[in-house]
Amino acid sequence: MKDAPHRASWGLWVGDEMSTRVSDRAEDEVSSAARTVEAAVRTRRSVRAFLPTPVPRADVERLLALAARAASNSNSQPWHVYVLTGDAKRQVTAALWDALDFGRTGTDPRYPYQPPRGEWEEPFRSRRSAFGAALYQDTLGVDRGDTEGRDAHHRRNYDFFGAPVGLILTVSAHMRSGALVDAGLFLQSLMLLAREAGLDTCAQASFIDYDAVLREHLPISDDEIVVCGVSLGHADPDAAVNEHRTGREALKSFATFVGEAPHAS
């Protein structure tokens, strides 16, 4: 494919040129921006419906450059980001939908993201079931046996849920499993920075099922592992799916204090 308009050590821009001026955000979007790290952590969520409001290229570049400040093994910075917008994003979406419709997933993902269906053990199985029921039944009104409804929602993954910017995050296979840890640190930094900017995100592992399709349309090298996709944009406040929220386990369920840790008075 032809060279994309922009390439840096950490990213490749694929798509239409975007305005480099800082966006004039609506008042309600500005007010929704996180003002502290804690606020960013608390308000970060997986948004599954976005407004078509463009995100200026300068804003995306700033987010990515700051996210690259994330920690990595020996400062190896093994990540690479493919930024999809405009016609390029639409072309990739069309190819992914075509592969989905014809059951073509290509090769297996380059890393084992999760256990096979039916092999999840507790407590993870129950948490996954609760998540699915809350999203599909309670929020979307899609019953467990409604295969068509579930497939329709799953299909929206590959349009980045309508977001104007789609990202594909990869890491170098040469850096082994540690690169996936580094990718997670980069990804979390990006998502929190997006909240500070009044934007929302959704990290999507669904893209790794179509590794081969992505490689047909993006200049992903043999050394790279596709980690996930990310939707980036302004959340649609009127979309029912965005009312979905997930809880978290109590601290005592995952933290073990060893030593003389004083209790709060």
PDB file of C-alpha atoms in Angstrom:
ATOM      1  CA  MET A   1       0.000   0.000   0.000  1.00  0.00           C
ATOM      2  CA  LYS A   2       1.083   3.621  -0.402  1.00  0.00           C
ATOM      3  CA  ASP A   3       2.911   5.402   2.387  1.00  0.00           C
ATOM      4  CA  ALA A   4       0.532   6.952   4.875  1.00  0.00           C
ATOM      5  CA  PRO A   5       0.568  10.695   5.534  1.00  0.00           C
ATOM      6  CA  HIS A   6       2.355  10.387   8.866  1.00  0.00           C
ATOM      7  CA  ARG A   7       4.741   7.945  10.426  1.00  0.00           C
ATOM      8  CA  ALA A   8       6.669   8.137  13.673  1.00  0.00           C
ATOM      9  CA  SER A   9       8.556   5.650  15.809  1.00  0.00           C
ATOM     10  CA  TRP A  10       5.369   4.878  17.713  1.00  0.00           C
ATOM     11  CA  GLY A  11       2.596   5.386  15.200  1.00  0.00           C
ATOM     12  CA  LEU A  12       1.346   5.283  11.651  1.00  0.00           C
ATOM     13  CA  TRP A  13      -1.485   7.505  10.491  1.00  0.00           C
ATOM     14  CA  VAL A  14      -3.750   5.839   7.945  1.00  0.00           C
ATOM     15  CA  GLY A  15      -6.547   7.956   6.558  1.00  0.00           C
ATOM     16  CA  ASP A  16      -7.619  11.452   5.689  1.00  0.00           C
ATOM     17  CA  GLU A  17      -5.582  14.410   6.858  1.00  0.00           C
ATOM     18  CA  MET A  18      -7.239  15.994   9.867  1.00  0.00           C
ATOM     19  CA  SER A  19      -7.199  19.543  11.180  1.00  0.00           C
ATOM     20  CA  THR A  20      -4.224  20.342  13.356  1.00  0.00           C
ATOM     21  CA  ARG A  21      -5.986  23.008  15.386  1.00  0.00           C
ATOM     22  CA  VAL A  22      -7.228  22.205  18.866  1.00  0.00           C
ATOM     23  CA  SER A  23     -10.891  21.265  18.688  1.00  0.00           C
ATOM     24  CA  ASP A  24     -13.597  23.657  19.836  1.00  0.00           C
ATOM     25  CA  ARG A  25     -15.408  21.292  22.147  1.00  0.00           C
ATOM     26  CA  ALA A  26     -18.964  21.877  23.236  1.00  0.00           C
ATOM     27  CA  GLU A  27     -19.423  23.165  26.760  1.00  0.00           C
ATOM     28  CA  ASP A  28     -20.836  19.887  28.045  1.00  0.00           C
ATOM     29  CA  GLU A  29     -17.866  17.962  26.569  1.00  0.00           C
ATOM     30  CA  VAL A  30     -15.383  20.282  28.252  1.00  0.00           C
ATOM     31  CA  SER A  31     -17.150  19.953  31.593  1.00  0.00           C
ATOM     32  CA  SER A  32     -16.970  16.167  31.315  1.00  0.00           C
ATOM     33  CA  ALA A  33     -13.185  16.205  31.090  1.00  0.00           C
ATOM     34  CA  ALA A  34     -11.377  14.632  34.054  1.00  0.00           C
ATOM     35  CA  ARG A  35      -9.506  17.199  36.140  1.00  0.00           C
ATOM     36  CA  THR A  36      -7.491  14.777  38.271  1.00  0.00           C
ATOM     37  CA  VAL A  37      -5.921  11.358  37.828  1.00  0.00           C
ATOM     38  CA  GLU A  38      -8.504   9.899  40.196  1.00  0.00           C
ATOM     39  CA  ALA A  39     -11.332  11.442  38.196  1.00  0.00           C
ATOM     40  CA  ALA A  40      -9.881   9.977  34.995  1.00  0.00           C
ATOM     41  CA  VAL A  41      -9.673   6.525  36.590  1.00  0.00           C
ATOM     42  CA  ARG A  42     -13.203   6.737  37.974  1.00  0.00           C
ATOM     43  CA  THR A  43     -14.801   7.995  34.754  1.00  0.00           C
ATOM     44  CA  ARG A  44     -12.935   5.779  32.288  1.00  0.00           C
ATOM     45  CA  ARG A  45     -15.338   3.231  30.848  1.00  0.00           C
ATOM     46  CA  SER A  46     -15.766   1.154  27.726  1.00  0.00           C
ATOM     47  CA  VAL A  47     -17.944   3.323  25.494  1.00  0.00           C
ATOM     48  CA  ARG A  48     -19.767   1.385  22.792  1.00  0.00           C
ATOM     49  CA  ALA A  49     -21.495   4.200  20.900  1.00  0.00           C
ATOM     50  CA  PHE A  50     -19.784   7.367  19.696  1.00  0.00           C
ATOM     51  CA  LEU A  51     -20.820  10.614  18.078  1.00  0.00           C
ATOM     52  CA  PRO A  52     -19.429  11.317  14.589  1.00  0.00           C
ATOM     53  CA  THR A  53     -17.821  14.513  15.946  1.00  0.00           C
ATOM     54  CA  PRO A  54     -14.285  14.648  14.476  1.00  0.00           C
ATOM     55  CA  VAL A  55     -11.250  14.523  16.734  1.00  0.00           C
ATOM     56  CA  PRO A  56      -8.528  16.812  15.338  1.00  0.00           C
ATOM     57  CA  ARG A  57      -5.321  15.075  14.400  1.00  0.00           C
ATOM     58  CA  ALA A  58      -3.323  17.358  16.701  1.00  0.00           C
ATOM     59  CA  ASP A  59      -5.372  16.092  19.650  1.00  0.00           C
ATOM     60  CA  VAL A  60      -4.756  12.445  18.740  1.00  0.00           C
ATOM     61  CA  GLU A  61      -1.053  13.035  18.230  1.00  0.00           C
ATOM     62  CA  ARG A  62      -0.793  14.720  21.621  1.00  0.00           C
ATOM     63  CA  LEU A  63      -2.562  11.829  23.360  1.00  0.00           C
ATOM     64  CA  LEU A  64      -0.312   9.237  21.743  1.00  0.00           C
ATOM     65  CA  ALA A  65       2.871  11.177  22.432  1.00  0.00           C
ATOM     66  CA  LEU A  66       1.941  11.509  26.110  1.00  0.00           C
ATOM     67  CA  ALA A  67       0.856   7.865  26.369  1.00  0.00           C
ATOM     68  CA  ALA A  68       4.324   6.895  25.141  1.00  0.00           C
ATOM     69  CA  ARG A  69       5.631   8.193  28.481  1.00  0.00           C
ATOM     70  CA  ALA A  70       4.339   4.907  29.952  1.00  0.00           C
ATOM     71  CA  ALA A  71       6.837   2.614  31.627  1.00  0.00           C
ATOM     72  CA  SER A  72       8.349  -0.215  29.597  1.00  0.00           C
ATOM     73  CA  ASN A  73      11.005  -2.875  30.130  1.00  0.00           C
ATOM     74  CA  SER A  74      14.435  -1.202  29.848  1.00  0.00           C
ATOM     75  CA  ASN A  75      12.666   1.674  28.077  1.00  0.00           C
ATOM     76  CA  SER A  76      12.219  -0.650  25.092  1.00  0.00           C
ATOM     77  CA  GLN A  77       8.912   1.016  24.076  1.00  0.00           C
ATOM     78  CA  PRO A  78       7.832  -2.019  22.011  1.00  0.00           C
ATOM     79  CA  TRP A  79       4.477  -0.573  20.909  1.00  0.00           C
ATOM     80  CA  HIS A  80       3.253   0.677  17.558  1.00  0.00           C
ATOM     81  CA  VAL A  81      -0.070   2.348  16.797  1.00  0.00           C
ATOM     82  CA  TYR A  82      -1.953   2.418  13.484  1.00  0.00           C
ATOM     83  CA  VAL A  83      -4.371   5.368  13.443  1.00  0.00           C
ATOM     84  CA  LEU A  84      -7.387   4.876  11.185  1.00  0.00           C
ATOM     85  CA  THR A  85      -9.680   7.681  10.052  1.00  0.00           C
ATOM     86  CA  GLY A  86     -11.878   8.564   7.103  1.00  0.00           C
ATOM     87  CA  ASP A  87     -11.880   6.319   4.058  1.00  0.00           C
ATOM     88  CA  ALA A  88      -9.066   4.144   5.408  1.00  0.00           C
ATOM     89  CA  LYS A  89     -11.123   3.284   8.479  1.00  0.00           C
ATOM     90  CA  ARG A  90     -14.190   2.593   6.358  1.00  0.00           C
ATOM     91  CA  GLN A  91     -12.202   0.269   4.076  1.00  0.00           C
ATOM     92  CA  VAL A  92     -10.806  -1.714   7.004  1.00  0.00           C
ATOM     93  CA  THR A  93     -14.284  -1.961   8.541  1.00  0.00           C
ATOM     94  CA  ALA A  94     -15.743  -3.224   5.248  1.00  0.00           C
ATOM     95  CA  ALA A  95     -13.039  -5.894   5.007  1.00  0.00           C
ATOM     96  CA  LEU A  96     -13.597  -6.999   8.595  1.00  0.00           C
ATOM     97  CA  TRP A  97     -17.350  -7.201   8.106  1.00  0.00           C
ATOM     98  CA  ASP A  98     -16.816  -9.256   4.970  1.00  0.00           C
ATOM     99  CA  ALA A  99     -14.588 -11.669   6.873  1.00  0.00           C
ATOM    100  CA  LEU A 100     -17.112 -11.848   9.716  1.00  0.00           C
ATOM    101  CA  ASP A 101     -20.037 -12.553   7.375  1.00  0.00           C
ATOM    102  CA  PHE A 102     -18.164 -15.354   5.638  1.00  0.00           C
ATOM    103  CA  GLY A 103     -16.688 -16.840   8.804  1.00  0.00           C
ATOM    104  CA  ARG A 104     -13.108 -16.088   7.815  1.00  0.00           C
ATOM    105  CA  THR A 105     -11.022 -15.450  10.927  1.00  0.00           C
ATOM    106  CA  GLY A 106      -7.710 -16.405   9.356  1.00  0.00           C
ATOM    107  CA  THR A 107      -4.892 -17.594  11.560  1.00  0.00           C
ATOM    108  CA  ASP A 108      -5.150 -17.937  15.314  1.00  0.00           C
ATOM    109  CA  PRO A 109      -4.205 -14.859  17.354  1.00  0.00           C
ATOM    110  CA  ARG A 110      -0.485 -14.536  17.941  1.00  0.00           C
ATOM    111  CA  TYR A 111      -0.987 -14.696  21.704  1.00  0.00           C
ATOM    112  CA  PRO A 112      -3.543 -16.555  23.891  1.00  0.00           C
ATOM    113  CA  TYR A 113      -5.736 -13.655  25.007  1.00  0.00           C
ATOM    114  CA  GLN A 114      -8.244 -15.662  27.036  1.00  0.00           C
ATOM    115  CA  PRO A 115      -9.343 -19.236  27.822  1.00  0.00           C
ATOM    116  CA  PRO A 116     -11.537 -21.004  25.259  1.00  0.00           C
ATOM    117  CA  ARG A 117     -15.281 -20.712  25.765  1.00  0.00           C
ATOM    118  CA  GLY A 118     -16.421 -23.180  28.387  1.00  0.00           C
ATOM    119  CA  GLU A 119     -13.021 -23.384  30.083  1.00  0.00           C
ATOM    120  CA  TRP A 120     -13.277 -20.315  32.261  1.00  0.00           C
ATOM    121  CA  GLU A 121     -12.803 -21.141  35.949  1.00  0.00           C
ATOM    122  CA  GLU A 122     -14.198 -19.404  39.004  1.00  0.00           C
ATOM    123  CA  PRO A 123     -14.314 -16.631  39.997  1.00  0.00           C
ATOM    124  CA  PHE A 124     -13.722 -15.421  36.445  1.00  0.00           C
ATOM    125  CA  ARG A 125     -16.609 -17.403  34.934  1.00  0.00           C
ATOM    126  CA  SER A 126     -19.162 -15.776  37.223  1.00  0.00           C
ATOM    127  CA  ARG A 127     -17.768 -12.312  36.619  1.00  0.00           C
ATOM    128  CA  ARG A 128     -17.918 -12.829  32.870  1.00  0.00           C
ATOM    129  CA  SER A 129     -21.494 -14.119  33.058  1.00  0.00           C
ATOM    130  CA  ALA A 130     -22.571 -11.158  35.171  1.00  0.00           C
ATOM    131  CA  PHE A 131     -20.949  -8.766  32.709  1.00  0.00           C
ATOM    132  CA  GLY A 132     -22.692 -10.369  29.737  1.00  0.00           C
ATOM    133  CA  ALA A 133     -26.098 -10.352  31.426  1.00  0.00           C
ATOM    134  CA  ALA A 134     -25.760  -6.704  32.439  1.00  0.00           C
ATOM    135  CA  LEU A 135     -24.656  -5.597  28.978  1.00  0.00           C
ATOM    136  CA  TYR A 136     -26.908  -7.650  26.733  1.00  0.00           C
ATOM    137  CA  GLN A 137     -30.046  -8.291  28.773  1.00  0.00           C
ATOM    138  CA  ASP A 138     -30.256  -5.382  31.183  1.00  0.00           C
ATOM    139  CA  THR A 139     -28.835  -2.611  28.984  1.00  0.00           C
ATOM    140  CA  LEU A 140     -29.507  -3.673  25.392  1.00  0.00           C
ATOM    141  CA  GLY A 141     -32.600  -5.794  26.003  1.00  0.00           C
ATOM    142  CA  VAL A 142     -31.067  -8.709  24.116  1.00  0.00           C
ATOM    143  CA  ASP A 143     -32.022 -12.067  25.581  1.00  0.00           C
ATOM    144  CA  ARG A 144     -29.507 -14.847  26.063  1.00  0.00           C
ATOM    145  CA  GLY A 145     -30.994 -16.865  23.196  1.00  0.00           C
ATOM    146  CA  ASP A 146     -31.212 -13.918  20.792  1.00  0.00           C
ATOM    147  CA  THR A 147     -28.272 -14.859  18.583  1.00  0.00           C
ATOM    148  CA  GLU A 148     -29.169 -12.306  15.935  1.00  0.00           C
ATOM    149  CA  GLY A 149     -29.248  -9.465  18.461  1.00  0.00           C
ATOM    150  CA  ARG A 150     -25.932 -10.498  20.001  1.00  0.00           C
ATOM    151  CA  ASP A 151     -24.297 -10.828  16.598  1.00  0.00           C
ATOM    152  CA  ALA A 152     -25.550  -7.380  15.581  1.00  0.00           C
ATOM    153  CA  HIS A 153     -23.928  -5.817  18.633  1.00  0.00           C
ATOM    154  CA  HIS A 154     -20.702  -7.764  18.129  1.00  0.00           C
ATOM    155  CA  ARG A 155     -20.570  -6.593  14.526  1.00  0.00           C
ATOM    156  CA  ARG A 156     -20.372  -2.968  15.686  1.00  0.00           C
ATOM    157  CA  ASN A 157     -16.931  -3.683  17.155  1.00  0.00           C
ATOM    158  CA  TYR A 158     -15.447  -3.587  13.676  1.00  0.00           C
ATOM    159  CA  ASP A 159     -16.839  -0.123  12.964  1.00  0.00           C
ATOM    160  CA  PHE A 160     -15.120   1.030  16.158  1.00  0.00           C
ATOM    161  CA  PHE A 161     -18.641   1.618  17.518  1.00  0.00           C
ATOM    162  CA  GLY A 162     -18.998   4.622  15.224  1.00  0.00           C
ATOM    163  CA  ALA A 163     -15.971   6.451  16.630  1.00  0.00           C
ATOM    164  CA  PRO A 164     -14.216   8.802  14.178  1.00  0.00           C
ATOM    165  CA  VAL A 165     -10.808   7.420  15.163  1.00  0.00           C
ATOM    166  CA  GLY A 166      -9.860   3.758  15.303  1.00  0.00           C
ATOM    167  CA  LEU A 167      -6.528   2.547  16.633  1.00  0.00           C
ATOM    168  CA  ILE A 168      -4.780  -0.787  16.190  1.00  0.00           C
ATOM    169  CA  LEU A 169      -2.137  -1.384  18.855  1.00  0.00           C
ATOM    170  CA  THR A 170       0.730  -3.789  18.201  1.00  0.00           C
ATOM    171  CA  VAL A 171       3.946  -4.788  19.951  1.00  0.00           C
ATOM    172  CA  SER A 172       7.180  -6.390  18.844  1.00  0.00           C
ATOM    173  CA  ALA A 173       7.163 -10.171  19.174  1.00  0.00           C
ATOM    174  CA  HIS A 174      10.915 -10.007  19.717  1.00  0.00           C
ATOM    175  CA  MET A 175      10.316  -8.544  23.171  1.00  0.00           C
ATOM    176  CA  ARG A 176       8.399 -11.657  24.291  1.00  0.00           C
ATOM    177  CA  SER A 177       5.498 -11.632  26.753  1.00  0.00           C
ATOM    178  CA  GLY A 178       6.861  -8.623  28.589  1.00  0.00           C
ATOM    179  CA  ALA A 179       5.862  -6.469  25.628  1.00  0.00           C
ATOM    180  CA  LEU A 180       2.221  -7.241  26.385  1.00  0.00           C
ATOM    181  CA  VAL A 181       2.679  -5.821  29.880  1.00  0.00           C
ATOM    182  CA  ASP A 182       4.212  -2.718  28.335  1.00  0.00           C
ATOM    183  CA  ALA A 183       1.302  -2.479  25.892  1.00  0.00           C
ATOM    184  CA  GLY A 184      -1.129  -2.544  28.805  1.00  0.00           C
ATOM    185  CA  LEU A 185       0.686   0.327  30.479  1.00  0.00           C
ATOM    186  CA  PHE A 186       0.619   2.320  27.229  1.00  0.00           C
ATOM    187  CA  LEU A 187      -3.053   1.539  26.703  1.00  0.00           C
ATOM    188  CA  GLN A 188      -4.131   2.563  30.198  1.00  0.00           C
ATOM    189  CA  SER A 189      -2.146   5.796  29.907  1.00  0.00           C
ATOM    190  CA  LEU A 190      -3.868   6.547  26.617  1.00  0.00           C
ATOM    191  CA  MET A 191      -7.345   5.879  27.975  1.00  0.00           C
ATOM    192  CA  LEU A 192      -6.807   8.072  31.043  1.00  0.00           C
ATOM    193  CA  LEU A 193      -5.335  10.878  28.942  1.00  0.00           C
ATOM    194  CA  ALA A 194      -8.391  10.664  26.703  1.00  0.00           C
ATOM    195  CA  ARG A 195     -10.605  11.299  29.730  1.00  0.00           C
ATOM    196  CA  GLU A 196      -8.578  14.392  30.586  1.00  0.00           C
ATOM    197  CA  ALA A 197      -9.253  15.609  27.041  1.00  0.00           C
ATOM    198  CA  GLY A 198     -12.997  15.008  27.413  1.00  0.00           C
ATOM    199  CA  LEU A 199     -12.875  11.952  25.139  1.00  0.00           C
ATOM    200  CA  ASP A 200     -13.825   8.336  25.670  1.00  0.00           C
ATOM    201  CA  THR A 201     -12.429   5.014  24.529  1.00  0.00           C
ATOM    202  CA  CYS A 202     -13.118   1.323  24.217  1.00  0.00           C
ATOM    203  CA  ALA A 203     -10.306  -1.229  24.156  1.00  0.00           C
ATOM    204  CA  GLN A 204     -11.348  -4.131  21.902  1.00  0.00           C
ATOM    205  CA  ALA A 205      -9.733  -7.539  21.844  1.00  0.00           C
ATOM    206  CA  SER A 206     -12.157  -8.595  19.097  1.00  0.00           C
ATOM    207  CA  PHE A 207      -9.715  -7.344  16.461  1.00  0.00           C
ATOM    208  CA  ILE A 208      -7.170 -10.063  17.190  1.00  0.00           C
ATOM    209  CA  ASP A 209      -9.573 -12.604  15.677  1.00  0.00           C
ATOM    210  CA  TYR A 210      -8.942 -10.959  12.309  1.00  0.00           C
ATOM    211  CA  ASP A 211      -5.190 -10.605  12.449  1.00  0.00           C
ATOM    212  CA  ALA A 212      -4.826 -11.749   8.838  1.00  0.00           C
ATOM    213  CA  VAL A 213      -7.380  -9.231   7.554  1.00  0.00           C
ATOM    214  CA  LEU A 214      -5.659  -6.368   9.343  1.00  0.00           C
ATOM    215  CA  ARG A 215      -2.343  -7.387   7.817  1.00  0.00           C
ATOM    216  CA  GLU A 216      -3.902  -7.250   4.356  1.00  0.00           C
ATOM    217  CA  HIS A 217      -4.818  -3.594   4.819  1.00  0.00           C
ATOM    218  CA  LEU A 218      -2.140  -2.235   7.161  1.00  0.00           C
ATOM    219  CA  PRO A 219       1.665  -2.423   6.879  1.00  0.00           C
ATOM    220  CA  ILE A 220       1.993  -4.609   9.978  1.00  0.00           C
ATOM    221  CA  SER A 221       5.361  -6.365   9.951  1.00  0.00           C
ATOM    222  CA  ASP A 222       5.916 -10.056  10.685  1.00  0.00           C
ATOM    223  CA  ASP A 223       7.553  -9.080  13.970  1.00  0.00           C
ATOM    224  CA  GLU A 224       4.438  -7.326  15.247  1.00  0.00           C
ATOM    225  CA  ILE A 225       1.693  -8.867  17.371  1.00  0.00           C
ATOM    226  CA  VAL A 226      -1.762  -7.288  17.178  1.00  0.00           C
ATOM    227  CA  VAL A 227      -2.710  -6.569  20.799  1.00  0.00           C
ATOM    228  CA  CYS A 228      -6.106  -4.925  20.386  1.00  0.00           C
ATOM    229  CA  GLY A 229      -8.087  -2.187  18.744  1.00  0.00           C
ATOM    230  CA  VAL A 230      -9.204   1.025  20.426  1.00  0.00           C
ATOM    231  CA  SER A 231     -12.165   3.259  19.624  1.00  0.00           C
ATOM    232  CA  LEU A 232     -11.571   6.952  20.358  1.00  0.00           C
ATOM    233  CA  GLY A 233     -14.011   9.847  20.232  1.00  0.00           C
ATOM    234  CA  HIS A 234     -16.908  11.583  21.953  1.00  0.00           C
ATOM    235  CA  ALA A 235     -19.389   9.286  23.693  1.00  0.00           C
ATOM    236  CA  ASP A 236     -22.988   9.413  22.470  1.00  0.00           C
ATOM    237  CA  PRO A 237     -24.902  10.539  25.580  1.00  0.00           C
ATOM    238  CA  ASP A 238     -28.226   9.295  24.210  1.00  0.00           C
ATOM    239  CA  ALA A 239     -27.133   5.730  23.403  1.00  0.00           C
ATOM    240  CA  ALA A 240     -28.621   3.178  25.790  1.00  0.00           C
ATOM    241  CA  VAL A 241     -25.528   0.989  25.591  1.00  0.00           C
ATOM    242  CA  ASN A 242     -23.482   3.744  27.229  1.00  0.00           C
ATOM    243  CA  GLU A 243     -25.587   3.471  30.361  1.00  0.00           C
ATOM    244  CA  HIS A 244     -23.855   0.184  31.100  1.00  0.00           C
ATOM    245  CA  ARG A 245     -21.498   0.288  34.081  1.00  0.00           C
ATOM    246  CA  THR A 246     -19.348  -2.403  35.658  1.00  0.00           C
ATOM    247  CA  GLY A 247     -18.576  -2.866  39.337  1.00  0.00           C
ATOM    248  CA  ARG A 248     -15.289  -3.806  40.959  1.00  0.00           C
ATOM    249  CA  GLU A 249     -14.352  -6.360  43.591  1.00  0.00           C
ATOM    250  CA  ALA A 250     -13.658  -5.183  47.130  1.00  0.00           C
ATOM    251  CA  LEU A 251     -10.046  -4.429  48.022  1.00  0.00           C
ATOM    252  CA  LYS A 252      -9.810  -7.383  50.392  1.00  0.00           C
ATOM    253  CA  SER A 253     -10.517  -9.793  47.533  1.00  0.00           C
ATOM    254  CA  PHE A 254      -7.351  -8.907  45.627  1.00  0.00           C
ATOM    255  CA  ALA A 255      -4.899  -7.225  48.008  1.00  0.00           C
ATOM    256  CA  THR A 256      -2.785  -9.007  50.606  1.00  0.00           C
ATOM    257  CA  PHE A 257      -0.817  -6.847  53.019  1.00  0.00           C
ATOM    258  CA  VAL A 258       2.324  -8.496  54.335  1.00  0.00           C
ATOM    259  CA  GLY A 259       4.056  -6.766  57.243  1.00  0.00           C
ATOM    260  CA  GLU A 260       3.204  -3.963  59.596  1.00  0.00           C
ATOM    261  CA  ALA A 261       0.802  -1.950  57.465  1.00  0.00           C
ATOM    262  CA  PRO A 262      -0.956   0.548  59.762  1.00  0.00           C
ATOM    263  CA  HIS A 263      -4.728   0.795  59.571  1.00  0.00           C
ATOM    264  CA  ALA A 264      -6.296   4.120  58.753  1.00  0.00           C
ATOM    265  CA  SER A 265      -7.399   5.904  61.895  1.00  0.00           C
TER     266      SER A 265
END
